[in-house]
Tab-separated table of C-alpha atoms in Angstrom:
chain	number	residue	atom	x	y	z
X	280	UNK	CA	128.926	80.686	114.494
X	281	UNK	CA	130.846	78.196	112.056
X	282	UNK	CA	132.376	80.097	109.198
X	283	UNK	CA	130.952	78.227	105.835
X	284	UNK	CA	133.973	76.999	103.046
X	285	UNK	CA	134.770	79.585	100.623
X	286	UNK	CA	132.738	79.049	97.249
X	287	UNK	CA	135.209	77.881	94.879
X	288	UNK	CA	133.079	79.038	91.931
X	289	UNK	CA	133.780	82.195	90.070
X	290	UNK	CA	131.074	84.841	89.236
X	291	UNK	CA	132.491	84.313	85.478
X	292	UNK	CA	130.616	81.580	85.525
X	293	UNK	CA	127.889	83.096	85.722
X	294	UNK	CA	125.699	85.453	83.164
X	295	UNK	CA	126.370	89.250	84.253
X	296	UNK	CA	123.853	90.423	86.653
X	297	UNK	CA	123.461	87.023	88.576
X	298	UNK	CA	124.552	86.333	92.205
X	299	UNK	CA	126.644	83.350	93.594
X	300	UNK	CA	124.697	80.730	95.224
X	301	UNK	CA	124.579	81.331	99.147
X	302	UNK	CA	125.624	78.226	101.871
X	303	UNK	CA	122.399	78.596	104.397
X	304	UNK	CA	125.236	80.018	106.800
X	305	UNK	CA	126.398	82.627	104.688
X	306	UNK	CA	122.916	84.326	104.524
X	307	UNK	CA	122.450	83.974	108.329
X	308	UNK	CA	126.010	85.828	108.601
X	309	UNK	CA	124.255	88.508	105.905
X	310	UNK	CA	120.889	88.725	108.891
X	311	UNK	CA	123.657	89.034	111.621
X	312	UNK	CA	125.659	91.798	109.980
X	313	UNK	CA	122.263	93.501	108.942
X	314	UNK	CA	121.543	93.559	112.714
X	315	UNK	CA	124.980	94.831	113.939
X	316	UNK	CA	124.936	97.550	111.720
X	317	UNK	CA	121.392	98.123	114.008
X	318	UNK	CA	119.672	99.799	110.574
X	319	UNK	CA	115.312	99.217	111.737
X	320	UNK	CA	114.413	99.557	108.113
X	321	UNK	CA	115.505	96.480	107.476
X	322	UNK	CA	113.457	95.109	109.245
X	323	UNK	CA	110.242	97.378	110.102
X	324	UNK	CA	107.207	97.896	106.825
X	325	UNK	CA	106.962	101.832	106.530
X	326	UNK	CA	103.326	102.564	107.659
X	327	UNK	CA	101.429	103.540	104.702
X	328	UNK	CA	99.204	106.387	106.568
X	329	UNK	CA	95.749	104.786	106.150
X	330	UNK	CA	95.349	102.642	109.258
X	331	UNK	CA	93.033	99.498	107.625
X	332	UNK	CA	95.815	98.944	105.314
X	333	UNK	CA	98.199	99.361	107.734
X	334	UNK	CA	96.318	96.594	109.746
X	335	UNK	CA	96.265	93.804	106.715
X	336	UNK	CA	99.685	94.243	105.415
X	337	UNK	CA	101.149	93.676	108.924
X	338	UNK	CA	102.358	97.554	109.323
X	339	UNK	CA	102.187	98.963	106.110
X	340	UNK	CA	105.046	98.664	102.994
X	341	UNK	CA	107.227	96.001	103.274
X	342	UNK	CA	110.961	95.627	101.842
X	343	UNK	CA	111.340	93.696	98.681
X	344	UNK	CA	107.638	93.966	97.982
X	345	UNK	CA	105.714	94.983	94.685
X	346	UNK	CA	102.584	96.681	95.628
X	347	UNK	CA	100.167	97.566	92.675
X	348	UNK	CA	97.482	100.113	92.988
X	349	UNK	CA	95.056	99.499	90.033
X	350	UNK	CA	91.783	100.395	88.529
X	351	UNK	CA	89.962	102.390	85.799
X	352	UNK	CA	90.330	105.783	84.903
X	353	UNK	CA	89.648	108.959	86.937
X	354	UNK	CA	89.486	107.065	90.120
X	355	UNK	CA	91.735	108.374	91.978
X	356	UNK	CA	94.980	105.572	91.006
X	357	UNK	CA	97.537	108.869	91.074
X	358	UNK	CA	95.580	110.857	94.304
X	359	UNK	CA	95.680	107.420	95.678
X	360	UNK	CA	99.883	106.655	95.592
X	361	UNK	CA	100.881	110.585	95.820
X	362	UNK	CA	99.090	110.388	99.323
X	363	UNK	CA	100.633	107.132	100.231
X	364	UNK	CA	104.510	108.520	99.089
X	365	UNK	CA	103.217	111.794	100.949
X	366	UNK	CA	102.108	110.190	103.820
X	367	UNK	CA	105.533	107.745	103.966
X	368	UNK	CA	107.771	111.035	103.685
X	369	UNK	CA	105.614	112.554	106.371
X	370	UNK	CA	106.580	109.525	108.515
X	371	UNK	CA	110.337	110.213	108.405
X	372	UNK	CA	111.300	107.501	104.855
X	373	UNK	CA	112.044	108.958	101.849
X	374	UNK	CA	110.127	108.656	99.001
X	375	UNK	CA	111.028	108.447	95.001
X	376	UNK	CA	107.925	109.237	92.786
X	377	UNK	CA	108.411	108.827	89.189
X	378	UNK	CA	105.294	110.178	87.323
X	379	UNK	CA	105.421	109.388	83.333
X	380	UNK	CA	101.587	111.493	83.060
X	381	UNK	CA	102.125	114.842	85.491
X	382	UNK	CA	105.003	116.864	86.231
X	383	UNK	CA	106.629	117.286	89.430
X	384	UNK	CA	104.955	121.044	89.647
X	385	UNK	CA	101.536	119.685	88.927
X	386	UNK	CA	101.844	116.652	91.623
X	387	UNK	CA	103.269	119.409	94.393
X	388	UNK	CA	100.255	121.680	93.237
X	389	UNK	CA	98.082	118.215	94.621
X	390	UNK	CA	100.102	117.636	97.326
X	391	UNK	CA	99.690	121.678	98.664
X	392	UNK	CA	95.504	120.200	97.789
X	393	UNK	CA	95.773	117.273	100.115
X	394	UNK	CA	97.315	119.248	102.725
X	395	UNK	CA	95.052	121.932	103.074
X	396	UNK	CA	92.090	119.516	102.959
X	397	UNK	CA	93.315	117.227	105.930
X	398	UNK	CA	93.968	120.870	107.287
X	399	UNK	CA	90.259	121.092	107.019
X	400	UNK	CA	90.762	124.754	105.336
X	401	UNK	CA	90.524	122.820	101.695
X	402	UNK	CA	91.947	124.909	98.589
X	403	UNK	CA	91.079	123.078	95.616
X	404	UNK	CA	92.875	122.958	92.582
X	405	UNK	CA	90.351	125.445	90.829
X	406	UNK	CA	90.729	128.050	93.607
X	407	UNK	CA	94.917	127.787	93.809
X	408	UNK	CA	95.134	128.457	89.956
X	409	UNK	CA	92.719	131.382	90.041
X	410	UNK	CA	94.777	132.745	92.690
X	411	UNK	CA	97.962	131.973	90.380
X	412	UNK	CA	96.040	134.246	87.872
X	413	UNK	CA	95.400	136.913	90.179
X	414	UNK	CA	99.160	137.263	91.419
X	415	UNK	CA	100.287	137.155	87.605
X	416	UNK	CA	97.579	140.506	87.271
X	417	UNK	CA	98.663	141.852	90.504
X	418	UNK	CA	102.406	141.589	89.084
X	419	UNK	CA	101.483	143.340	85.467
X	420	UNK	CA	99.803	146.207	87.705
X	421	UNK	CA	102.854	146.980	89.253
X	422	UNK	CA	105.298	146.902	86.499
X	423	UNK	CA	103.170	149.098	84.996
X	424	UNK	CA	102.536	151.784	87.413
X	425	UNK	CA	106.243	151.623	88.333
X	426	UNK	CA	108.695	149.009	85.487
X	427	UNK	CA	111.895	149.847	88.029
X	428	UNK	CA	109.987	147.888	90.611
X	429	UNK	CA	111.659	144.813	92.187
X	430	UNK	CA	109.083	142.067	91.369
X	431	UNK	CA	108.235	140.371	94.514
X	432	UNK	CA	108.275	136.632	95.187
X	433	UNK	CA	104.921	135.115	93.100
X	434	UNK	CA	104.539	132.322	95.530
X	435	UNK	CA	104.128	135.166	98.518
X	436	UNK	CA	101.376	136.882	96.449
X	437	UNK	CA	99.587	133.614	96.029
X	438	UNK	CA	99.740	133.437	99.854
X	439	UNK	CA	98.525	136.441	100.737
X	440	UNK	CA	95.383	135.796	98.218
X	441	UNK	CA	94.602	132.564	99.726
X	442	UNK	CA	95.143	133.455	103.582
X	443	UNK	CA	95.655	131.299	106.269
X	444	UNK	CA	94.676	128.188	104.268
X	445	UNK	CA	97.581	128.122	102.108
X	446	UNK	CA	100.152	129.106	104.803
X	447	UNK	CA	99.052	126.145	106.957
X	448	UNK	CA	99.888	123.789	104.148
X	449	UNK	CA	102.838	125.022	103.368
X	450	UNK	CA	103.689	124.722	107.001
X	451	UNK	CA	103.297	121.013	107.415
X	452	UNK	CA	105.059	120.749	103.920
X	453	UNK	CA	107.907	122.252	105.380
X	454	UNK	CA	108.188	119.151	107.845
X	455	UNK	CA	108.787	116.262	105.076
X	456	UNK	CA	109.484	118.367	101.872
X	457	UNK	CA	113.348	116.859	101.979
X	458	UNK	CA	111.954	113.556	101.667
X	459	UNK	CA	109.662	113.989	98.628
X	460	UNK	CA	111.697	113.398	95.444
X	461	UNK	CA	109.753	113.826	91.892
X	462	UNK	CA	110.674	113.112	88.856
X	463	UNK	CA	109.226	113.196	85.502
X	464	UNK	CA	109.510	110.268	83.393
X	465	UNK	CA	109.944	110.450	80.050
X	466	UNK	CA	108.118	108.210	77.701
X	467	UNK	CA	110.844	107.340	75.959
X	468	UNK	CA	113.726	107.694	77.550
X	469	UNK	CA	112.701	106.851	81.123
X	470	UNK	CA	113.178	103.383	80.587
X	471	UNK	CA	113.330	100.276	82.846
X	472	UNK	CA	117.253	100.568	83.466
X	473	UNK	CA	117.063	104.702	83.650
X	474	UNK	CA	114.951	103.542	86.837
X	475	UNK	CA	117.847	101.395	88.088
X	476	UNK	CA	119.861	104.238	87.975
X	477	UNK	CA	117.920	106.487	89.669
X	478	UNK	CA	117.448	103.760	92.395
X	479	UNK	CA	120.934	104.730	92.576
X	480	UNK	CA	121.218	108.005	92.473
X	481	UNK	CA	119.000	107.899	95.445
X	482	UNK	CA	121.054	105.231	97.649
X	483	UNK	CA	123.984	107.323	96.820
X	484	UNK	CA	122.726	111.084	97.404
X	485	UNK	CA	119.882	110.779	99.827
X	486	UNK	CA	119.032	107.428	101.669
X	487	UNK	CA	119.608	104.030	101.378
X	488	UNK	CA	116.376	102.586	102.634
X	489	UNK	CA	113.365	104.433	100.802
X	490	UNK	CA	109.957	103.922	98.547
X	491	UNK	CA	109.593	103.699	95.041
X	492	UNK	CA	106.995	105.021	93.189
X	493	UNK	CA	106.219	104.097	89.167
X	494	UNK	CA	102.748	106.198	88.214
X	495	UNK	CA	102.104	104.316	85.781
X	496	UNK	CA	104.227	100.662	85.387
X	497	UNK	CA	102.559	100.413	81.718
X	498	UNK	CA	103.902	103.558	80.466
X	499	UNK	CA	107.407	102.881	81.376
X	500	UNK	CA	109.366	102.384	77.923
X	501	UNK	CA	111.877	98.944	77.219
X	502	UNK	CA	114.477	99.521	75.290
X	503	UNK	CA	114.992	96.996	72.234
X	504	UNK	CA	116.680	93.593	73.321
X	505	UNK	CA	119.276	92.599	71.148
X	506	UNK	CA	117.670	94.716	68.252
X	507	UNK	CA	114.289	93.259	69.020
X	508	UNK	CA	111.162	95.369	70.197
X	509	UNK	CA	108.943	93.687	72.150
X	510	UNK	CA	104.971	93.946	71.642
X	511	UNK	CA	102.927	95.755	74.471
X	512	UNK	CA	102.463	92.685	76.399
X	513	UNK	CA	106.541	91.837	76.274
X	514	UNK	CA	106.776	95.013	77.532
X	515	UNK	CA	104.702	94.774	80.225
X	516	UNK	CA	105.996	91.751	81.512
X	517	UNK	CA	109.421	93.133	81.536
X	518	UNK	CA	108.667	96.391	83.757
X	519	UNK	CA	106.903	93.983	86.502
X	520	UNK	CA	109.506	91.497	86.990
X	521	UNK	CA	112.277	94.294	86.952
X	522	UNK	CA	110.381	96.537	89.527
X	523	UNK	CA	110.191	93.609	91.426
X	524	UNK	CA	114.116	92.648	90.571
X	525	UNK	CA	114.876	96.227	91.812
X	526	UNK	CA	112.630	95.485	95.194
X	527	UNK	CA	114.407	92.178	96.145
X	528	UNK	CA	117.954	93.676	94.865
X	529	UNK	CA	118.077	97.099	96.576
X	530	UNK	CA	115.932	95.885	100.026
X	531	UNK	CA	113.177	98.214	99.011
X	532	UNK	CA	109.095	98.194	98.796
X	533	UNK	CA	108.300	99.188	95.291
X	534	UNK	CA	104.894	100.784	95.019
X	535	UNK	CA	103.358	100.418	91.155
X	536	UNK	CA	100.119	102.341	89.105
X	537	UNK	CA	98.573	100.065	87.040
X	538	UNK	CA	95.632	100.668	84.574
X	539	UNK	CA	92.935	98.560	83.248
X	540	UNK	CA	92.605	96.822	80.090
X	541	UNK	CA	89.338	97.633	77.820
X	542	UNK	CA	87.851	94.122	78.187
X	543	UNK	CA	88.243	94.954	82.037
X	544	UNK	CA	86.517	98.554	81.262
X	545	UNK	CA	83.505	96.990	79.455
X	546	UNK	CA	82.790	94.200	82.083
X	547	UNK	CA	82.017	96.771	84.994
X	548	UNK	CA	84.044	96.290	88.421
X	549	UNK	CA	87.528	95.916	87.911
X	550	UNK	CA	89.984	93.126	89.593
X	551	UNK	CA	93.644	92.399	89.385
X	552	UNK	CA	92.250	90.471	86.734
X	553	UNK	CA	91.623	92.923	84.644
X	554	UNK	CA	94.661	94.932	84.877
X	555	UNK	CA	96.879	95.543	81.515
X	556	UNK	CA	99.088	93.320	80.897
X	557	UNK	CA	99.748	89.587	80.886
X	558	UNK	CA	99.140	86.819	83.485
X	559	UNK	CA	102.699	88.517	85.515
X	560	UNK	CA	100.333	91.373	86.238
X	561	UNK	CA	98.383	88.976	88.640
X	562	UNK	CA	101.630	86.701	90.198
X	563	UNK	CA	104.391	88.999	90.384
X	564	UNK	CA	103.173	91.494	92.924
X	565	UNK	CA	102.829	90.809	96.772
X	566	UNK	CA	99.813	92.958	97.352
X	567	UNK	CA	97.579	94.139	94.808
X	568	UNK	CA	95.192	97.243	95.583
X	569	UNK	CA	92.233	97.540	93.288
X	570	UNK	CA	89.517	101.064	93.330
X	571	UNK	CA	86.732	100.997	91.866
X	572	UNK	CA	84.235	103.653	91.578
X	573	UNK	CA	80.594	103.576	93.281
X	574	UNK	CA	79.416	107.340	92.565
X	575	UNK	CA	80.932	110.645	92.500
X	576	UNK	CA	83.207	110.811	95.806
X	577	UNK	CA	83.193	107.110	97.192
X	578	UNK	CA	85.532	104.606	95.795
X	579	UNK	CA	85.742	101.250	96.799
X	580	UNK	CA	88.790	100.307	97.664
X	581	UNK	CA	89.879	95.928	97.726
X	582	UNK	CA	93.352	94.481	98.878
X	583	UNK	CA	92.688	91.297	96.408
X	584	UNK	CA	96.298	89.958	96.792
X	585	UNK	CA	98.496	90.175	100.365
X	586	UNK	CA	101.048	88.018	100.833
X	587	UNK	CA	101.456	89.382	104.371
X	588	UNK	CA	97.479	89.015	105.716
X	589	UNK	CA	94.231	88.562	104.777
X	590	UNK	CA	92.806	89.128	101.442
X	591	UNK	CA	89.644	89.862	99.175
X	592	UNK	CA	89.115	92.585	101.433
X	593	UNK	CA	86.935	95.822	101.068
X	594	UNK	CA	85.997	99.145	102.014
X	595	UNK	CA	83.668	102.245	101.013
X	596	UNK	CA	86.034	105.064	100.920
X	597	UNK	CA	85.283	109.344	100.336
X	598	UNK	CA	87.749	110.757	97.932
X	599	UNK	CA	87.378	114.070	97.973
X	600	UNK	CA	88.469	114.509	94.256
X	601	UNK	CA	89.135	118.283	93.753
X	602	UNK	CA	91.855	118.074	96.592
X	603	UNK	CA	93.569	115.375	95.538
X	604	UNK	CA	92.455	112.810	98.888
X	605	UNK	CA	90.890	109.963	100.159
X	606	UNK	CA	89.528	109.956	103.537
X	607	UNK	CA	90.499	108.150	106.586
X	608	UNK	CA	87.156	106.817	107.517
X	609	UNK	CA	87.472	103.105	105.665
X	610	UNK	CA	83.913	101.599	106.126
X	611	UNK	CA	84.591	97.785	106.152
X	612	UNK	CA	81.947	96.080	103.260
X	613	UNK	CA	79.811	92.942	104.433
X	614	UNK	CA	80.519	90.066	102.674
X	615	UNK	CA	77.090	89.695	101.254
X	616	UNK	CA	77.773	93.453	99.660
X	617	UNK	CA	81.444	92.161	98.409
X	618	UNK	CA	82.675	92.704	94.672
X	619	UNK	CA	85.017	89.722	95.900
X	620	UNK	CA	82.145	87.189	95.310
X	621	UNK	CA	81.771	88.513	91.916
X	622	UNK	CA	84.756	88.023	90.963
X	623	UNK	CA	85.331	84.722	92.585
X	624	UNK	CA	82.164	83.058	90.006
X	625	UNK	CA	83.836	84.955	87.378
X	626	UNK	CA	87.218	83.179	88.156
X	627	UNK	CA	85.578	79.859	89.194
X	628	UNK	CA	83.693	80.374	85.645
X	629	UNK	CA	86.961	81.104	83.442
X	630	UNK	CA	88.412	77.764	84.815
X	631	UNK	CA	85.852	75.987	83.870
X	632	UNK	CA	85.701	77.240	80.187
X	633	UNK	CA	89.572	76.675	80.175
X	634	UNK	CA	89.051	72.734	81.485
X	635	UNK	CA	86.082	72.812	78.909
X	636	UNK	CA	87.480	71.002	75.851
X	637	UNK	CA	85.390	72.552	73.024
X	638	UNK	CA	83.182	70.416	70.962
């Protein structure tokens, strides 16, 4: 293979964080070092677990992507990624989940949920906290009959209440816990850059090739440029081109939560459309996954944006709230049942009232 001429340009020339241009035959020496070194994940989308979505995004998560999992509230947005990151560190990949509404106890409590439920022995979130309360009055019984008593471990009591069920979890826990990593993120401090660096921390500590997780991209905080705070939408468009900077930068897919704006909420089914944000909401992601709710336990679930397959897809899907899950069984809709030809008159109809000159 011809060795290109050495750039004579200097990265000083250059604003900080931009990379020198790239002769076509330096990147094919980059694609034939990337296969010496042999590394699949380079290469090979981590399956996401949930075999229709596997099937239209070619395999599952792809490197460099931004994936967006949207809708309205109290669908399932947070049951929804936790499963996916679960079901990627299950698979063998590591997987960063940075959660700026629940703490990492709280989303492990919903993982032991999931578990147990695809288990089929099912201990709810209702059922795990009374058996929380019943170890804590278990534990005051025995300090008081006897206060030299060694205390014994809380999480064994709470076994031994629940049975089988919740050592069975546990169990298939133990086979991926290494590669669940949750963090907290902070409102305020947990901004856009403190992401970078625990991109980082992760390459350097753990893995090189993993997922990351933002639950939700609209609550991540941007610090001040140059003195200047940016208004909500400013804000917004920052996070989404930076998680999907970070995706392209560090070889990684980038899986995003994103909410729905109130005109969205009032209007019924929501799109990618709809999401909160500006118009980089709709055009900076690679696949956009929208749920929206029919009735209590089935959520329809739409893959309105896939730059890797087919598109304004949907299925009726059980989520089985109270563990935390949705079901496996994705029942494909007919197109005359779509929300996709809703929302294509209501797109064909805003570009005709933008072309509309008013009179």
């Amino acid at each position: 293979m011809p060795t290109p001429k050495k750039s004579a340009i200097s990265r000083t020339e250059l604003p900080p964080g931009n990379d020198l241009p790239k002769e076509l035959m330096q990147t094919m020496d980059d694609i034939n070092n990337r296969l010496t070194v042999g590394d699949p994940s380079w290469f090979k989308p981590v399956p996401t677990g949930f075999p229709e979505l596997d099937r239209v995004m070619q395999g599952g998560c792809h490197a460099e992507d931004l994936i967006l999992i949207g809708g309205p509230q109290n669908v399932g947005k947070t049951a929804k990624a936790l499963q996916l990151a679960r079901n990627i560190a299950r698979y063998g990949k590591k997987a960063l989940y940075i959660c700026y509404e629940h703490s990492p106890e709280v989303l492990t409590e919903r993982v032991i949920c999931q578990e147990s439920d695809e288990a089929g022995e099912g201990i709810s979130i209702g059922s795990l906290y009374a058996a929380y309360l019943e170890a804590l009055t278990q534990k005051q019984a025995l300090v008081e009959k006897d206060p030299s008593s060694p205390i014994p471990g809380m999480l064994d009591v709470v076994g031994k209440i629940l049975g089988p069920a919740y050592y069975k979890s546990v169990s298939r826990i133990d086979l991926y816990w290494h590669n669940l990593l949750l963090v907290r993120g902070d409102g305020l401090m947990t901004h856009i850059e403190a992401i970078e660096n625990y991109i980082n921390l992760v390459r350097t500590h753990y893995a090189e090739s993993f997922c990351l997780f933002v639950d939700y991209a609209q609550r991540v905080p941007v610090m001040p440029r140059s003195g200047v705070h940016l208004d909500y939408l400013q804000r917004i468009d920052t996070v989404l081109r930076g998680l999907k900077s970070y995706a392209i930068k560090y070889h990684i897919p980038v899986v995003a939560v994103a909410a729905a704006d109130m005109e969205g909420l009032r209007k019924g089914h929501i799109h990618v459309e709809n999401l909160w944000g500006p118009v980089t909401v709709q055009y900076e992601p690679d696949v956009c996954i929208i749920l929206n709710p029919i009735r209590q336990g089935l959520v329809r679930i739409a893959v309105e944006k896939n730059r890797h397959g087919p598109s304004d897809m949907e299925w009726d899907v059980d989520f089985l709230g109270e563990y935390y899950r949705f079901g496996l069984d994705w029942r494909l809709v007919p197109d005359g049942e779509s929300w996709q030809t809703e929302r294509g008159r209501l797109l064909d109809k805003a570009v005709t009232a933008k072309e509309t000159p008013d009179k």
